Amino acid sequence: SGTLYDFVAFQKALNESIAPWQDRHLDLETEDFRKISSTGENIVHALWSKIDSRVNQQLARLRLWETKNNRFTLRRTA
């Protein structure tokens, strides 16, 4: 089918990963950002480990769009 990963499973992993952040002030109410600011760079780093662990380390790239012109991308390296 050309699918690299089951979209439903990925969506579940994403939703589980961001659930603790929903409707929270990230810097004040979450453990992930108690010691670092919730900048786009830091958010994508924190998301990477959460999602990657749920998809059996199959994540190759993660991109977070902050605005239409500003994005943060992480890629798995060899």
PDB file of C-alpha atoms in Angstrom:
ATOM      1  CA  SER A   1       0.000   0.000   0.000  1.00  0.00           C
ATOM      2  CA  GLY A   2       3.004   2.294   0.275  1.00  0.00           C
ATOM      3  CA  THR A   3       2.221   3.089   3.902  1.00  0.00           C
ATOM      4  CA  LEU A   4       5.301   3.365   6.050  1.00  0.00           C
ATOM      5  CA  TYR A   5       3.399   3.310   9.325  1.00  0.00           C
ATOM      6  CA  ASP A   6      -0.229   2.729  10.243  1.00  0.00           C
ATOM      7  CA  PHE A   7      -1.787   6.201  10.406  1.00  0.00           C
ATOM      8  CA  VAL A   8      -4.342   5.203  13.044  1.00  0.00           C
ATOM      9  CA  ALA A   9      -1.572   3.842  15.279  1.00  0.00           C
ATOM     10  CA  PHE A  10       0.512   6.971  14.715  1.00  0.00           C
ATOM     11  CA  GLN A  11      -2.431   9.247  15.499  1.00  0.00           C
ATOM     12  CA  LYS A  12      -3.009   7.294  18.725  1.00  0.00           C
ATOM     13  CA  ALA A  13       0.675   7.687  19.662  1.00  0.00           C
ATOM     14  CA  LEU A  14       0.522  11.418  18.940  1.00  0.00           C
ATOM     15  CA  ASN A  15      -2.665  11.913  20.959  1.00  0.00           C
ATOM     16  CA  GLU A  16      -1.245   9.966  23.918  1.00  0.00           C
ATOM     17  CA  SER A  17       1.945  12.022  23.734  1.00  0.00           C
ATOM     18  CA  ILE A  18       0.286  15.425  23.816  1.00  0.00           C
ATOM     19  CA  ALA A  19      -2.575  14.542  26.192  1.00  0.00           C
ATOM     20  CA  PRO A  20      -0.677  15.653  29.333  1.00  0.00           C
ATOM     21  CA  TRP A  21      -0.106  19.047  27.685  1.00  0.00           C
ATOM     22  CA  GLN A  22      -3.706  19.693  26.651  1.00  0.00           C
ATOM     23  CA  ASP A  23      -5.191  22.814  28.242  1.00  0.00           C
ATOM     24  CA  ARG A  24      -2.088  23.335  30.396  1.00  0.00           C
ATOM     25  CA  HIS A  25       0.415  26.150  30.753  1.00  0.00           C
ATOM     26  CA  LEU A  26       3.401  24.122  29.584  1.00  0.00           C
ATOM     27  CA  ASP A  27       6.027  25.987  31.595  1.00  0.00           C
ATOM     28  CA  LEU A  28       4.078  25.998  34.855  1.00  0.00           C
ATOM     29  CA  GLU A  29       1.970  22.850  34.770  1.00  0.00           C
ATOM     30  CA  THR A  30       3.997  20.127  33.030  1.00  0.00           C
ATOM     31  CA  GLU A  31       7.087  18.227  34.090  1.00  0.00           C
ATOM     32  CA  ASP A  32       8.565  18.398  30.583  1.00  0.00           C
ATOM     33  CA  PHE A  33       9.022  22.156  30.775  1.00  0.00           C
ATOM     34  CA  ARG A  34       9.683  22.858  34.447  1.00  0.00           C
ATOM     35  CA  LYS A  35      13.413  23.369  33.812  1.00  0.00           C
ATOM     36  CA  ILE A  36      13.352  24.550  30.182  1.00  0.00           C
ATOM     37  CA  SER A  37      11.144  27.006  28.294  1.00  0.00           C
ATOM     38  CA  SER A  38       8.447  25.663  26.020  1.00  0.00           C
ATOM     39  CA  THR A  39       9.980  27.060  22.836  1.00  0.00           C
ATOM     40  CA  GLY A  40       9.241  25.411  19.508  1.00  0.00           C
ATOM     41  CA  GLU A  41      12.664  23.773  19.549  1.00  0.00           C
ATOM     42  CA  ASN A  42      12.133  22.333  23.014  1.00  0.00           C
ATOM     43  CA  ILE A  43       8.592  21.192  22.264  1.00  0.00           C
ATOM     44  CA  VAL A  44       9.675  19.228  19.189  1.00  0.00           C
ATOM     45  CA  HIS A  45      12.518  17.629  21.187  1.00  0.00           C
ATOM     46  CA  ALA A  46      10.130  16.607  23.966  1.00  0.00           C
ATOM     47  CA  LEU A  47       7.577  15.295  21.468  1.00  0.00           C
ATOM     48  CA  TRP A  48      10.202  13.236  19.650  1.00  0.00           C
ATOM     49  CA  SER A  49      10.999  11.057  22.654  1.00  0.00           C
ATOM     50  CA  LYS A  50       7.338  10.652  23.587  1.00  0.00           C
ATOM     51  CA  ILE A  51       6.146   9.687  20.103  1.00  0.00           C
ATOM     52  CA  ASP A  52       9.214   7.663  19.122  1.00  0.00           C
ATOM     53  CA  SER A  53       8.887   5.407  22.152  1.00  0.00           C
ATOM     54  CA  ARG A  54       5.266   4.702  21.205  1.00  0.00           C
ATOM     55  CA  VAL A  55       6.063   3.818  17.571  1.00  0.00           C
ATOM     56  CA  ASN A  56       8.920   1.414  18.330  1.00  0.00           C
ATOM     57  CA  GLN A  57      11.671   3.891  17.430  1.00  0.00           C
ATOM     58  CA  GLN A  58      10.420   4.115  13.839  1.00  0.00           C
ATOM     59  CA  LEU A  59      10.118   7.898  13.774  1.00  0.00           C
ATOM     60  CA  ALA A  60      12.297   9.304  10.993  1.00  0.00           C
ATOM     61  CA  ARG A  61      11.333  12.982  11.040  1.00  0.00           C
ATOM     62  CA  LEU A  62       9.161  15.215  13.173  1.00  0.00           C
ATOM     63  CA  ARG A  63       8.182  18.704  12.074  1.00  0.00           C
ATOM     64  CA  LEU A  64       6.362  21.253  14.219  1.00  0.00           C
ATOM     65  CA  TRP A  65       4.895  24.281  12.466  1.00  0.00           C
ATOM     66  CA  GLU A  66       4.748  27.396  14.643  1.00  0.00           C
ATOM     67  CA  THR A  67       3.565  29.745  11.878  1.00  0.00           C
ATOM     68  CA  LYS A  68       3.214  29.367   8.110  1.00  0.00           C
ATOM     69  CA  ASN A  69       6.850  30.480   7.767  1.00  0.00           C
ATOM     70  CA  ASN A  70       8.414  29.082  10.928  1.00  0.00           C
ATOM     71  CA  ARG A  71       8.917  25.391  11.626  1.00  0.00           C
ATOM     72  CA  PHE A  72      11.131  23.107  13.686  1.00  0.00           C
ATOM     73  CA  THR A  73      12.281  19.776  12.293  1.00  0.00           C
ATOM     74  CA  LEU A  74      14.105  16.868  13.902  1.00  0.00           C
ATOM     75  CA  ARG A  75      15.451  13.942  11.894  1.00  0.00           C
ATOM     76  CA  ARG A  76      16.792  10.616  13.019  1.00  0.00           C
ATOM     77  CA  THR A  77      20.486  10.311  12.267  1.00  0.00           C
ATOM     78  CA  ALA A  78      22.310   7.100  11.495  1.00  0.00           C
TER      79      ALA A  78
END
